[in-house]
Short mmCIF file of C-alpha atoms and ligand atoms in Angstrom, two decimals:
data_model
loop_
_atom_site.label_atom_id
_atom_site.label_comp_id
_atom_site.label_asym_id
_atom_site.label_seq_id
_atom_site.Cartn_x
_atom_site.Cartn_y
_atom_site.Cartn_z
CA UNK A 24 0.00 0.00 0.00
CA UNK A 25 2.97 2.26 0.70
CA UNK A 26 5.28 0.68 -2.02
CA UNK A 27 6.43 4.03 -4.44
CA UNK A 28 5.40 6.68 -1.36
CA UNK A 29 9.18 7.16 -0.14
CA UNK A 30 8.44 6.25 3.02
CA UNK A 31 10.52 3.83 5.23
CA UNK A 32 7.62 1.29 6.92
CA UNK A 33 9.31 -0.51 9.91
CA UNK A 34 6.45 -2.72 12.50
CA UNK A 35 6.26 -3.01 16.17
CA UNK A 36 8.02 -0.07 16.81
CA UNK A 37 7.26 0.88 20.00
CA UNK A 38 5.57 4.43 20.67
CA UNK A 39 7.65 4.99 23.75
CA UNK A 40 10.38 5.34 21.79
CA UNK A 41 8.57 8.42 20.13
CA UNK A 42 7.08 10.44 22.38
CA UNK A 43 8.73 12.39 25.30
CA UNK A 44 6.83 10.81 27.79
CA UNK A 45 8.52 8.03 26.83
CA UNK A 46 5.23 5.63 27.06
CA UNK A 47 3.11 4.14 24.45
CA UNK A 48 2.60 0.67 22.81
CA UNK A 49 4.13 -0.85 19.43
CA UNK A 50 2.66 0.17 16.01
CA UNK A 51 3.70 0.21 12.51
CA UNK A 52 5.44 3.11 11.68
CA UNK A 53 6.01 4.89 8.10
CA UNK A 54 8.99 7.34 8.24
CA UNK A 55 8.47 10.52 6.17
CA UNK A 56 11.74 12.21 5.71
CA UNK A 57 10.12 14.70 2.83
CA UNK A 58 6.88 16.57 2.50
CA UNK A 59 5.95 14.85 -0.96
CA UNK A 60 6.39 11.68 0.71
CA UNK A 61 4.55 12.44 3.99
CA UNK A 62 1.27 13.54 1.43
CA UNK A 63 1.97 11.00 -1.13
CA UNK A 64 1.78 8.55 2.44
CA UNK A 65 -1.27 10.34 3.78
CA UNK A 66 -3.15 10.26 0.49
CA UNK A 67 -2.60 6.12 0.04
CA UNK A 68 -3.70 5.35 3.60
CA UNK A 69 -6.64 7.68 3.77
CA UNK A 70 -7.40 5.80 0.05
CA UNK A 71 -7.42 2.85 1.69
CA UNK A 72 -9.45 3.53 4.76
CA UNK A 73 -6.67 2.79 7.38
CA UNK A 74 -6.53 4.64 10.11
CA UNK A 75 -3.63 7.64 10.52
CA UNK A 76 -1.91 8.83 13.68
CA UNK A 77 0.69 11.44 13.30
CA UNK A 78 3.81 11.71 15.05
CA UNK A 79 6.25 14.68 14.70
CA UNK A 80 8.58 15.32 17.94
CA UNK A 81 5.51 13.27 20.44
CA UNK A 82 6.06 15.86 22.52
CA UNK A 83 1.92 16.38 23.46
CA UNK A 84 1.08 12.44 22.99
CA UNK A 85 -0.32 10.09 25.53
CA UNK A 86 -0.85 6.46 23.80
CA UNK A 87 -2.26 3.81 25.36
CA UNK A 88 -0.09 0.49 26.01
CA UNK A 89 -2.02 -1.75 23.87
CA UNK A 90 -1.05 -2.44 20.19
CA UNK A 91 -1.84 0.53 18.15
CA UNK A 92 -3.89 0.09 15.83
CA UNK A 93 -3.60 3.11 13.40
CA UNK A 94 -0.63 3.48 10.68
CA UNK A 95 1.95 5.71 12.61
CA UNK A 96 3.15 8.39 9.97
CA UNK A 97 6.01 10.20 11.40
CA UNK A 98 6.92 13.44 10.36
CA UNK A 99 10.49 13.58 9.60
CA UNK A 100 11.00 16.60 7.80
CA UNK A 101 13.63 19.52 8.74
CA UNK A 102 13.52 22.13 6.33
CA UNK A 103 14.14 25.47 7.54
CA UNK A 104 14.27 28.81 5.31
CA UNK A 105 14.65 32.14 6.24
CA UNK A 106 13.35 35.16 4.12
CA UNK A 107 14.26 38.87 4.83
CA UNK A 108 11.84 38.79 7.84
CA UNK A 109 10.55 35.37 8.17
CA UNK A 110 11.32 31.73 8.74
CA UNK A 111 9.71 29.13 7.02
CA UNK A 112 10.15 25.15 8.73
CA UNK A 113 8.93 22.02 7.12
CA UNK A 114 6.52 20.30 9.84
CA UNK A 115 8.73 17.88 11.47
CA UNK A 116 11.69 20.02 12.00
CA UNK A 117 12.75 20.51 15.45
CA UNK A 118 11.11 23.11 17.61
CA UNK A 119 13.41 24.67 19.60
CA UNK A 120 16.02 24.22 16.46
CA UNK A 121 14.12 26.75 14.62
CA UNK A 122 13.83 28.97 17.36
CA UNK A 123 17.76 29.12 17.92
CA UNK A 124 19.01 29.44 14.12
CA UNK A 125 16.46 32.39 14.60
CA UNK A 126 18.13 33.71 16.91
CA UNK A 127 21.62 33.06 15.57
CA UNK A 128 20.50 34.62 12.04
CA UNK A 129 19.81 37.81 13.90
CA UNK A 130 15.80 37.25 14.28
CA UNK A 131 13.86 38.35 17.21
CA UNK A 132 10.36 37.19 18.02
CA UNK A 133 10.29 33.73 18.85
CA UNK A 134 12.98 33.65 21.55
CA UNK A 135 9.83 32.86 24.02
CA UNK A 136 9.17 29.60 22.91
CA UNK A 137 12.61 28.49 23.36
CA UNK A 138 13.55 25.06 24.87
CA UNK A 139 9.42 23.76 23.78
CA UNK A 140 9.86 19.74 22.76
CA UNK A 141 8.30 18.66 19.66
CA UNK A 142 7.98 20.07 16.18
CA UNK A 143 7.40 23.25 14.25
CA UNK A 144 4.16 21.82 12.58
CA UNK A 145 2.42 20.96 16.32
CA UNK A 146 2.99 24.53 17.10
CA UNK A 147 -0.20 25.85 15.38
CA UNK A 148 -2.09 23.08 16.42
CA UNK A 149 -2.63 23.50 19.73
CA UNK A 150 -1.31 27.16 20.01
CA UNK A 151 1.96 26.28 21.31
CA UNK A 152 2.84 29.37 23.91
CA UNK A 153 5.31 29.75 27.23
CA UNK A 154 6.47 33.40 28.69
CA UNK A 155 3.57 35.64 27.35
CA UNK A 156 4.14 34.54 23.46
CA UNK A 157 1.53 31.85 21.48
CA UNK A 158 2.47 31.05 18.35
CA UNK A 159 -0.33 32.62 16.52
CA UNK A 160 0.64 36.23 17.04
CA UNK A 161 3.71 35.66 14.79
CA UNK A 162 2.30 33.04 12.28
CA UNK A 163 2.26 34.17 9.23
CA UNK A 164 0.86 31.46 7.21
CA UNK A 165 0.41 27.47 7.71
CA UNK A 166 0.34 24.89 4.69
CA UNK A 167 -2.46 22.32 4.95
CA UNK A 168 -2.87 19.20 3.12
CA UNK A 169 -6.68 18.93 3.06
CA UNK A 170 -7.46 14.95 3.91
CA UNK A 171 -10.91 15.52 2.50
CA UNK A 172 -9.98 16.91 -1.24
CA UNK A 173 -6.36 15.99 -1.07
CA UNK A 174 -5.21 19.40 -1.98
CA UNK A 175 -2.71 21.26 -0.58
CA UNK A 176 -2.81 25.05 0.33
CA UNK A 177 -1.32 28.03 2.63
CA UNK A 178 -3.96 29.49 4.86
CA UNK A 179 -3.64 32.56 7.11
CA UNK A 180 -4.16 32.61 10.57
CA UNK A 181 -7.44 33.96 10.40
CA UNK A 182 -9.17 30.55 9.23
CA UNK A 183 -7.67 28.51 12.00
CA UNK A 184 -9.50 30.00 15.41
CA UNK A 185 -7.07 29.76 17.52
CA UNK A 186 -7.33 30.16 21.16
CA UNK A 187 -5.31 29.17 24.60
CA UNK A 188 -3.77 26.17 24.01
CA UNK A 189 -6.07 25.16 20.82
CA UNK A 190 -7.20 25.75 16.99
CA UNK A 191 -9.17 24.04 14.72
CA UNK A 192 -6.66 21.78 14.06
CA UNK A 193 -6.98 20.21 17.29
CA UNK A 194 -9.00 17.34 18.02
CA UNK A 195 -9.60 17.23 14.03
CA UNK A 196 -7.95 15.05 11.33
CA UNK A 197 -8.95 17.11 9.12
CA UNK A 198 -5.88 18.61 7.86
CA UNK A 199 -2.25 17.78 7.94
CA UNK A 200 0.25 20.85 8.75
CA UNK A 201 3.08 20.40 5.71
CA UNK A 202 4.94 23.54 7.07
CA UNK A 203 4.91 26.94 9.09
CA UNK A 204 5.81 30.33 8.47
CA UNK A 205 6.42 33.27 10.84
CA UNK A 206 7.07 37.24 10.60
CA UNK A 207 10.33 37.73 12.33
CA UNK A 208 12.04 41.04 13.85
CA UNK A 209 14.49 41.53 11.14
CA UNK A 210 16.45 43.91 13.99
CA UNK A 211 17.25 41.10 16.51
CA UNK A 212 14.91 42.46 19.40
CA UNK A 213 12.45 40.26 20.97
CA UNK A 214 8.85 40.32 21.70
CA UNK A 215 7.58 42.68 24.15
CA UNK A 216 7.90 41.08 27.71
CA UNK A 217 5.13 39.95 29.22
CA UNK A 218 5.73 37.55 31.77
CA UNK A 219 7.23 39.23 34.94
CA UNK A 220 9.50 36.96 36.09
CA UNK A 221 10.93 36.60 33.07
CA UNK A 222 11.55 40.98 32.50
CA UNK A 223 12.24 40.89 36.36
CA UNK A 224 15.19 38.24 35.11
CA UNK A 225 16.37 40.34 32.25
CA UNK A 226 15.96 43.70 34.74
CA UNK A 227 13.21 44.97 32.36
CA UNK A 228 9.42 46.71 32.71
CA UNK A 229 7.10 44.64 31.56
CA UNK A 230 6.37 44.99 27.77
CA UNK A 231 9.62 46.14 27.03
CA UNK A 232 12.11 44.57 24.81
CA UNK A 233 15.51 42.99 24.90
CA UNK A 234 17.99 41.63 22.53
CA UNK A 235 16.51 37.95 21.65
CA UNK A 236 19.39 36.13 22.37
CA UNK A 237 19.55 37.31 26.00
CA UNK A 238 15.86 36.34 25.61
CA UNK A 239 16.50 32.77 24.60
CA UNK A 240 18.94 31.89 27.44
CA UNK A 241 16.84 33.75 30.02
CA UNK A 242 13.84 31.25 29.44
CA UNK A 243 16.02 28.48 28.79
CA UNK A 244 17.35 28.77 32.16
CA UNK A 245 13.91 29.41 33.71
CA UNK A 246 12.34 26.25 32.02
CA UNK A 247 15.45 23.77 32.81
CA UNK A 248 14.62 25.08 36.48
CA UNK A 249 11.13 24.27 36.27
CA UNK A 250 12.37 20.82 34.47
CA UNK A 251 10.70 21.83 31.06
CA UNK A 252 13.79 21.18 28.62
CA UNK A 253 14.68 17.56 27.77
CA UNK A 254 17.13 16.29 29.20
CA UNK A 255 17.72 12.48 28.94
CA UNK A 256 19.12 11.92 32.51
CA UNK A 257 16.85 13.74 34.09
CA UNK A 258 13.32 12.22 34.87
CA UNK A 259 11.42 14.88 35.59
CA UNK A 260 11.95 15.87 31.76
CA UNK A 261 10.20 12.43 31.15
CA UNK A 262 6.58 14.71 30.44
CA UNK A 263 4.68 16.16 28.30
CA UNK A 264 5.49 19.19 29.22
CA UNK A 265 1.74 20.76 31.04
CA UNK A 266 -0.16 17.74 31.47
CA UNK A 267 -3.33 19.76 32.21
CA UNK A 268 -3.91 23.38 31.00
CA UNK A 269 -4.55 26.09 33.05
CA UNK A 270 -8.60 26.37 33.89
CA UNK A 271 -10.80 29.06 33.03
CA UNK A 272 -13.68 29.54 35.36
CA UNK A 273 -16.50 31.15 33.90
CA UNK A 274 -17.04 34.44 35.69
CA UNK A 275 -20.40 33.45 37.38
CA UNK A 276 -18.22 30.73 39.28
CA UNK A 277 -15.56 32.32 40.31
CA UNK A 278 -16.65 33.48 43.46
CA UNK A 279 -17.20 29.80 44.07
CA UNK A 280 -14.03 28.70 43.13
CA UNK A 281 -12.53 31.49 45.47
CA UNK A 282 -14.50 30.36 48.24
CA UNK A 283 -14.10 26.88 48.03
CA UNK A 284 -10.38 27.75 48.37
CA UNK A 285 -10.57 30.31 50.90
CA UNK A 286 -12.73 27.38 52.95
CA UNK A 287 -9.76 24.58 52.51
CA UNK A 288 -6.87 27.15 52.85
CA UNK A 289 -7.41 30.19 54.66
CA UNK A 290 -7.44 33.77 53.19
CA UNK A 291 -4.29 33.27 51.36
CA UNK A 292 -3.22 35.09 47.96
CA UNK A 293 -4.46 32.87 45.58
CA UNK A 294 -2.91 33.73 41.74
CA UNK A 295 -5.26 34.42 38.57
CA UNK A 296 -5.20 35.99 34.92
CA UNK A 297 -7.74 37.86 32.68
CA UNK A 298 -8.78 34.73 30.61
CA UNK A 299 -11.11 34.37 27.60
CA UNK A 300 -14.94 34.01 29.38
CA UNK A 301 -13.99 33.83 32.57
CA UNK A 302 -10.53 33.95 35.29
CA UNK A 303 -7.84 31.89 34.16
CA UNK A 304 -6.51 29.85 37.65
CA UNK A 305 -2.89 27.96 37.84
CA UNK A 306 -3.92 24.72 37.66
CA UNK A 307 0.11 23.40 39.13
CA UNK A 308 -0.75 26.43 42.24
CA UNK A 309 -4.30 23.90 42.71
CA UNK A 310 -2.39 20.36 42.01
CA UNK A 311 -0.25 21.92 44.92
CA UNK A 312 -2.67 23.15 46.95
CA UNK A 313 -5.35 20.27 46.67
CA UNK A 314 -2.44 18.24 48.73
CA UNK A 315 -0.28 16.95 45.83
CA UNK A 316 3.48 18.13 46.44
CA UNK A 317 6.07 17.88 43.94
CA UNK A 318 7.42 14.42 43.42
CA UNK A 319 3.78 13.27 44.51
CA UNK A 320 3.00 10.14 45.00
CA UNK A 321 6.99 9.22 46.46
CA UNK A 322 9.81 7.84 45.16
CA UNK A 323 9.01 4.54 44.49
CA UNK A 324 6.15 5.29 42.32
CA UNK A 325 6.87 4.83 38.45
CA UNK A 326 4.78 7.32 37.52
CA UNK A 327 5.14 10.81 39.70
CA UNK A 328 4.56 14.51 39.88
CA UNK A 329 7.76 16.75 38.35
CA UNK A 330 9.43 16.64 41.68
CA UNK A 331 10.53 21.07 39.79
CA UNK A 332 6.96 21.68 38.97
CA UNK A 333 3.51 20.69 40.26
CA UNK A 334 2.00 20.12 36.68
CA UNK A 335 4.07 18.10 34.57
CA UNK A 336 3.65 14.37 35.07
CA UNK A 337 7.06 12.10 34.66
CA UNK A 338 7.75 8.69 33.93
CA UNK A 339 10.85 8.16 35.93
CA UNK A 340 11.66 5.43 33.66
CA UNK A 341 9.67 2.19 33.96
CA UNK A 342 5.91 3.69 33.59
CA UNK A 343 3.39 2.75 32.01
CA UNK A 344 0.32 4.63 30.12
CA UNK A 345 -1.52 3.13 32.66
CA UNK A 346 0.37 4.30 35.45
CA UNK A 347 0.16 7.89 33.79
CA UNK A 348 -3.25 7.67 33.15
CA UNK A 349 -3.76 6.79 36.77
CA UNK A 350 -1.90 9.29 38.59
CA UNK A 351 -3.65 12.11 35.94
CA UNK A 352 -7.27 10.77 37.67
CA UNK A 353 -5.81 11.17 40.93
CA UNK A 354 -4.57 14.81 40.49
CA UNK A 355 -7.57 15.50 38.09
CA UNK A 356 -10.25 13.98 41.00
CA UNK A 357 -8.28 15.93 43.77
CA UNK A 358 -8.44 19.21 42.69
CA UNK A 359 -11.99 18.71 41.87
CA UNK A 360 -12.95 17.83 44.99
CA UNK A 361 -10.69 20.26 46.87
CA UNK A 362 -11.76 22.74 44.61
CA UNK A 363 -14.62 22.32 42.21
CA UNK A 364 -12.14 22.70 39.69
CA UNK A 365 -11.52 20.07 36.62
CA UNK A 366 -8.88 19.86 34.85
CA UNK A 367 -8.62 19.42 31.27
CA UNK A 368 -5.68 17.12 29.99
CA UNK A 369 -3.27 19.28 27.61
CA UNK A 370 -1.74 16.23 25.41
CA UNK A 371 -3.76 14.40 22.81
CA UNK A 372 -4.81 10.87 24.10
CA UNK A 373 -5.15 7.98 21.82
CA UNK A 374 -6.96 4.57 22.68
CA UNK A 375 -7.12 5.80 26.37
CA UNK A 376 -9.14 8.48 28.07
CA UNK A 377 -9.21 9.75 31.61
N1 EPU B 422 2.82 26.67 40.74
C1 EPU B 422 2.78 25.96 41.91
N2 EPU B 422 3.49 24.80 42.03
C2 EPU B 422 4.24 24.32 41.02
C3 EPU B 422 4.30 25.04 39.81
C4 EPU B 422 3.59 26.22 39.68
O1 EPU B 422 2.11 26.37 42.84
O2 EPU B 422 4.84 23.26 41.19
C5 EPU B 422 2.05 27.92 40.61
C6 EPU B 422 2.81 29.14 41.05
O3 EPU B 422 1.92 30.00 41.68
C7 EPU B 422 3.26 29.75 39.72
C8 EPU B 422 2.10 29.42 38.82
O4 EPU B 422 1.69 28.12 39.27
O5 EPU B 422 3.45 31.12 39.82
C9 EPU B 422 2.43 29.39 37.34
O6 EPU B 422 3.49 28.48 37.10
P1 EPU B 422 4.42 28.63 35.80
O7 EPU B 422 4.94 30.00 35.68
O8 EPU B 422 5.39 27.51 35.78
O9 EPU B 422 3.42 28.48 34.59
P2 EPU B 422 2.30 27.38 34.28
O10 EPU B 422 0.98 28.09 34.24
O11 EPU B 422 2.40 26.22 35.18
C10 EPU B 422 2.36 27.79 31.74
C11 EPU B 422 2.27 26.93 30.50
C12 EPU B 422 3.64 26.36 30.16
C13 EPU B 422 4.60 27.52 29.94
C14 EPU B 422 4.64 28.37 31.23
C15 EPU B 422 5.47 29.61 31.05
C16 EPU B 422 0.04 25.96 30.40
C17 EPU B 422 -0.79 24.74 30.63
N3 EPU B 422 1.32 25.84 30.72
O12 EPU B 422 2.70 26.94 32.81
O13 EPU B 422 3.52 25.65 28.96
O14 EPU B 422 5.89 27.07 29.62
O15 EPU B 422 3.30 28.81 31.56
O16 EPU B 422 4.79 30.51 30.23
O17 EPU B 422 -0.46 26.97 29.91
C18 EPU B 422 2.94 23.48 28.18
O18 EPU B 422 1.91 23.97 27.73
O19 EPU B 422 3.20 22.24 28.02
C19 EPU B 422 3.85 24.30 28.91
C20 EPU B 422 4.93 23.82 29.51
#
C-alpha cells in the first residue's frame, strides 16, 4: 500500500520510543523524511481507509499500552528557510532548532518559545505558547494538506480560530500541517515582555524589549529550572510538558471557586489571569494546593509529579500509560474535589481516556 510513497515502513516499533513521555505501545510506523512523501503517504492510507496517527517530535502524545492500531506516519522533515523577515520550517523540523538558528541569524520574536519539545508543525495546532508569546501572534501562514480533497494550500491565521492552548486543528484530522511560516524582527529584538519573572530576570518593565538572544537563554534557564527542557538523565523531563492546561472559570463561578479555596486554605493570595470568558486559575498552584506536592505520590512510584513543577507528570523510567493515566485521575479527581475545579488534559490521548 505504501510501495512508491518514499516512506521507510518498519512494525512493532514501540511508541515509547517516540514520544517524550517516553510511554506508548508498538505500532507500525512509516517514516516521512520529505513533504511529498509524507502527502503522497497520507493520500494512500486515507485511500485505503486505514486509520492515521501522526507523530512529529511526540512531545503532546499520551498512547495507550495496547497495540496501536492506526498506521503511525512520522513526520520527519527539517527544512528550515529564512526570508528577509521570516522563517519558514517544514513540519517535522525541530522546535526549539528553529527557534535558535532564529536567533543566531539575527531574528527576534520567537525567543519565548525556546527550549518547547516537539515540532514546528504541532505549534499551530494547539497554540503552542510559554512566557507571554503563542504562536499565533507571529504566524504568518500554515500549509495544509486537506485529507478531505487531497489538496494542498497556505492558509492565514485567520481561518484557523485559535485560542489558549487550541485551533481548529486540534481534536480534528482534518488537515495535515506540511509547514509553518512566521514574521520575524528583522532587527534582533524580541517580543515585548510579558511575563514578569521573566523581565524581572532580564531587569526589564514589563512589555519592554531585549535583545533575543539574552531572551532565549533567560527562558532556557527558567524552564530547565522548572524541568521543562529535555534532558535524557533527568526524569522529571520524562513529560509532556503541562499535562493539564490552566482552567478558566466562567465568571459566574468564580466566586465559588474562590471560596471553596478560601474554605480549605485560609485567606491566602491565591494567583489568577484575565482569561477568555472567565478567570484563568494555575492549575500546578491547585495540584499543589489540593495536597499533591512535587514528586507526589513518592519515590518509588513509576509514575510521579515533576518533583521542579507541580504540573508536569514524569515517567521516571519504567511507567506505564496506565500508570500515567492513573496518577492524571488522581490529580484530576483531587483538585476537583478540593476545589470544584476540573482539569482538562493538555496532550492528545489515543486509545485511552481519563
Ligand atoms: N505553581 C505551583 N506549584 C508548582 C508550579 C507552579 O504552585 O509546582 C504555581 C505558582 O503559583 C506559579 C504558577 O503556578 O506562579 C504558574 O506556574 P508557571 O509559571 O510555571 O506556569 P504554568 O501556568 O504552570 C504555563 C504553561 C507552560 C509555559 C509556562 C510559562 C500551560 C498549561 N502551561 O505553565 O507551557 O511554559 O506557563 O509561560 O499553559 C505546556 O503547555 O506544556 C507548557 C509547559
Amino acid at each position: 500500500m505504501l510501495a512508491g510513497t518514499g516512506a521507510l515502513v518498519r512494525s512493532a516499533v514501540p511508541l515509547a520510543e517516540l514520544t517524550t513521555l517516553r510511554v506508548g505501545g508498538p505500532a507500525t510506523v512509516a517514516d516521512c523524511a520529505t513533504t511529498e512523501s509524507l502527502v503522497a503517504t497520507v493520500r494512500a492510507l486515507d485511500a485505503a481507509e486505514v486509520p492515521v496517527l501522526l507523530v512529529a517530535g511526540g512531545s503532546n502524545l499520551l498512547v495507550s499500552d495496547d497495540d496501536v492500531a492506526s498506521v503511525v506516519v512520522r513526520i520527519a522533515t527539517e527544512g528550515v528557510e529564512f526570508g528577509a523577515g521570516s522563517v519558514t520550517a517544514e513540519a517535522g523540523a525541530n522546535w526549539d532548532g528553529v527557534v535558535a538558528a532564529s536567533v543566531r541569524a539575527g531574528f527576534g520574536g520567537l525567543e519565548c518559545l525556546s527550549g518547547i519539545p516537539g515540532s514546528a508543525g504541532a505549534t499551530p495546532v494547539q497554540n503552542v505558547g510559554a512566557y507571554g508569546v503563542e504562536v499565533d501572534r507571529l504566524l504568518r501562514r500554515v500549509r495544509l494538506l486537506d485529507r478531505a480533497t487531497g489538496e494542498i494550500d497556505w492558509v492565514t491565521p485567520d481561518t484557523l480560530a485559535f485560542g489558549y492552548r487550541t485551533s481548529r486543528l486540534k481534536h480534528s484530522d482534518a488537515a495535515v500541517v506540511l509547514a509553518v511560516e512566521f514574521t520575524l524582527h528583522p532587527d534582533g529584538t524580541s517580543a515585548p515582555l510579558r511575563y514578569r519573572e521573566l523581565a524581572q530576570r532580564l531587569g526589564a518593565a514589563e512589555g519592554e524589549t531585549r535583545p533575543a538572544a539574552a531572551v532565549r537563554e533567560t527562558v532556557l534557564g527558567l524552564r530547565a529550572g522548572k524541568g521543562m527542557v529535555l534532558d535524557p538523565a533527568d526524569h522529571d523531563t520524562w513529560s509532556a510538558g503541562s499535562f493539564f492546561t490552566n482552567p478558566v472559570v466562567p465568571d459566574a463561578e468564580v466566586d465559588r471557586v474562590l471560596a471553596a479555596i478560601r474554605d480549605r486554605l485560609g485567606d491566602v493570595p491565591v494567583p489568577t489571569y484575565p482569561g477568555v470568558g472567565g478567570v484563568k486559575f494555575s492549575a500546578g498552584w491547585l495540584i499543589e494546593r489540593a495536597g499533591f506536592a512535587k514528586g507526589f505520590p513518592g519515590p518509588d512510584a513509576p509514575a510521579r509529579l515533576s518533583t521542579k513543577h507541580t504540573l508536569a507528570l514524569t515517567n521516571r523510567g519504567d511507567a506505564t500509560t496506565a500508570d500515567i493515566v492513573a496518577l492524571a485521575r488522581t490529580v484530576r479527581d483531587g483538585v476537583a474535589e478540593g476545589f470544584g475545579v476540573v482539569l482538562v488534559p493538555e496532550p492528545v490521548t489515543v486509545g485511552v481516556e481519563l
